[in-house]
PDB file of C-alpha atoms in Angstrom:
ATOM      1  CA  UNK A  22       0.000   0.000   0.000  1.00  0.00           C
ATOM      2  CA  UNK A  23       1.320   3.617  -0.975  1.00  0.00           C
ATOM      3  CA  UNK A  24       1.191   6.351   0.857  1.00  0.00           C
ATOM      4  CA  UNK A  25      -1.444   9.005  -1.024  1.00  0.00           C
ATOM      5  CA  UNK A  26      -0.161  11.848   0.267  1.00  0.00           C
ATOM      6  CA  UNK A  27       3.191  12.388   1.573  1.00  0.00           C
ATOM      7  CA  UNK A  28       3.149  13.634   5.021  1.00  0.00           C
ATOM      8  CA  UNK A  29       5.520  15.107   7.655  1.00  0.00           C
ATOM      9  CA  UNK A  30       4.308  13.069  10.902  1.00  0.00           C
ATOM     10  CA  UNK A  31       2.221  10.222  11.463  1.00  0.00           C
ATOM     11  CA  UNK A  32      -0.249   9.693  15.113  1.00  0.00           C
ATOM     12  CA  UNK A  33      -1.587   6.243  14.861  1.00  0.00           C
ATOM     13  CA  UNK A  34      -4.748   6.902  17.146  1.00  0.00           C
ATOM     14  CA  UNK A  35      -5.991   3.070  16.436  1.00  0.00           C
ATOM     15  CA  UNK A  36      -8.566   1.924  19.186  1.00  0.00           C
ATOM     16  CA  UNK A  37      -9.369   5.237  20.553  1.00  0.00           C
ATOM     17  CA  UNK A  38     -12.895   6.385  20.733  1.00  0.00           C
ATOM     18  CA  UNK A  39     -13.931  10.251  20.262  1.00  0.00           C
ATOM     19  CA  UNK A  40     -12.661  12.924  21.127  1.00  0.00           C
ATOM     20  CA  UNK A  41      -9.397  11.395  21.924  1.00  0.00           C
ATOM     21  CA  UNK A  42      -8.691  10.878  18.125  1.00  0.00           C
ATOM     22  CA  UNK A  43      -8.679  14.514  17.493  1.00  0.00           C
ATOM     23  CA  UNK A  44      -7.005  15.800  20.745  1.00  0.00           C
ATOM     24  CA  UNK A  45      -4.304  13.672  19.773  1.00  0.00           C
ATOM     25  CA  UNK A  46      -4.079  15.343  16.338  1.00  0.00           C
ATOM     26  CA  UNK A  47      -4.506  19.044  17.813  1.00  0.00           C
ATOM     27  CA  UNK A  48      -1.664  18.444  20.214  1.00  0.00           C
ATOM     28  CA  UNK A  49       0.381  17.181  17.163  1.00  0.00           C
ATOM     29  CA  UNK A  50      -0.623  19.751  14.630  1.00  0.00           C
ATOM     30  CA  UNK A  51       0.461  22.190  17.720  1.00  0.00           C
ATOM     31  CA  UNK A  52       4.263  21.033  17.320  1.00  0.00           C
ATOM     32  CA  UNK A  53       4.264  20.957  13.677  1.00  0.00           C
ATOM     33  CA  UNK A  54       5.309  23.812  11.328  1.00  0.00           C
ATOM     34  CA  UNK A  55       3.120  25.297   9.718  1.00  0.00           C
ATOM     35  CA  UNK A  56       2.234  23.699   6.402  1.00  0.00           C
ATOM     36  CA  UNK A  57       3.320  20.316   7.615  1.00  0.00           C
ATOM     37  CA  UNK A  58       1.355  17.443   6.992  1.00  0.00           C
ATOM     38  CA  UNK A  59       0.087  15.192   9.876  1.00  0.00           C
ATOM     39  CA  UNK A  60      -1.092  11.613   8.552  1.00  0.00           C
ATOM     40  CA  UNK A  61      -3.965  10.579  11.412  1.00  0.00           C
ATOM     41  CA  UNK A  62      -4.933   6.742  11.335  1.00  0.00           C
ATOM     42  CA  UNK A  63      -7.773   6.265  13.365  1.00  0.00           C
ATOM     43  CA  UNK A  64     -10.785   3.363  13.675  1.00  0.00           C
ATOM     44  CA  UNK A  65     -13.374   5.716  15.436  1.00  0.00           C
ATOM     45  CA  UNK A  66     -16.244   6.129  12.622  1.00  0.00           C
ATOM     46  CA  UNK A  67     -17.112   9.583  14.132  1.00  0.00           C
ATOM     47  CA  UNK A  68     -13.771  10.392  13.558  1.00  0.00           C
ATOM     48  CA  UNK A  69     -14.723  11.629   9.965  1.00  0.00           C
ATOM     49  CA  UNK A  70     -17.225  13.920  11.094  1.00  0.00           C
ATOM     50  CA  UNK A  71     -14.693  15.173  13.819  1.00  0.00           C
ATOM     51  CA  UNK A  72     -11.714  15.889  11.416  1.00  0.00           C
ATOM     52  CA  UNK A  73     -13.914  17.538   8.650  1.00  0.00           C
ATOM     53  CA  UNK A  74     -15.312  19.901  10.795  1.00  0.00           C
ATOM     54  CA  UNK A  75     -11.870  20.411  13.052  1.00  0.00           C
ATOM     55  CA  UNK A  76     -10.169  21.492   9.476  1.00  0.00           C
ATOM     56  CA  UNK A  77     -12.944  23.735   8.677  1.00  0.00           C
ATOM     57  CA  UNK A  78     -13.459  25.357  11.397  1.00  0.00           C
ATOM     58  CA  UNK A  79      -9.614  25.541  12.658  1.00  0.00           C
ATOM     59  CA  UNK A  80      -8.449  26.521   8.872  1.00  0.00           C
ATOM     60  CA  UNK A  81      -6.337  23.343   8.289  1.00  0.00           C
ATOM     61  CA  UNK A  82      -6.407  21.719   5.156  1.00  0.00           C
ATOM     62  CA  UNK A  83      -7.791  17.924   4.989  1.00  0.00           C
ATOM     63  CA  UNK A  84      -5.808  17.118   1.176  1.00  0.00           C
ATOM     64  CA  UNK A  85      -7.194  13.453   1.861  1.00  0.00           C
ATOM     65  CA  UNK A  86      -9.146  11.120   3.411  1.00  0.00           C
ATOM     66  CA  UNK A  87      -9.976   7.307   3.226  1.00  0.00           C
ATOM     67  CA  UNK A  88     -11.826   4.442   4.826  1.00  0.00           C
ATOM     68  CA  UNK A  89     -10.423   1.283   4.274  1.00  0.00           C
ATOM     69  CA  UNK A  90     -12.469  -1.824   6.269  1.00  0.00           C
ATOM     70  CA  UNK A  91     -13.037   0.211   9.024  1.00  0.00           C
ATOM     71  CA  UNK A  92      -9.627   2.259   9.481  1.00  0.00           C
ATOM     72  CA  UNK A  93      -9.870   5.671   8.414  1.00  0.00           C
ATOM     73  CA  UNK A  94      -6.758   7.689   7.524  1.00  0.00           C
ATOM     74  CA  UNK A  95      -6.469  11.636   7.525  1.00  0.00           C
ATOM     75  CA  UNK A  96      -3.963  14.253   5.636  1.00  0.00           C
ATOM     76  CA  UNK A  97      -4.170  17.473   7.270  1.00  0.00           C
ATOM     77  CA  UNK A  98      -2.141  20.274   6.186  1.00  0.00           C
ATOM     78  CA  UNK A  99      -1.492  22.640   9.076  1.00  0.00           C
ATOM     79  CA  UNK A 100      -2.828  26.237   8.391  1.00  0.00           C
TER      80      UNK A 100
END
């Protein structure tokens, strides 16, 4: 499997439930530069209603998203 987007930091957030998927990502995002890419993985469904709404509201950038048997993996370019 190939990466779609290439990214500069990865949080594997696997098994946790909502929020803690995006808290996790926020607290990353926070360290990064901005226009850095953070690759989230995550297995929370509400996670995609979480990250849409975190980008649009915060002014990040989701470039990509997929759902792949139930794993769900975000690009978010830091504003």
């Amino acid at each position: 499997m190939t990466d779609a987007v290439a990214h500069d930091a990865e949080l594997d957030a696997s098994g946790l439930n909502c929020p803690l998927p995006l808290l996790k990502a926020k607290l990353e995002l926070n360290r990064l530069a901005s226009g850095s890419v953070l690759k989230v993985i995550a297995t929370d469904a509400g996670s995609q209603r979480d990250f849409r709404t975190f980008a649009r509201l915060a002014g990040h950038t989701l470039l990509h998203e997929e759902d792949e048997n139930g794993v769900y993996r975000y690009w978010l370019k830091k504003a």
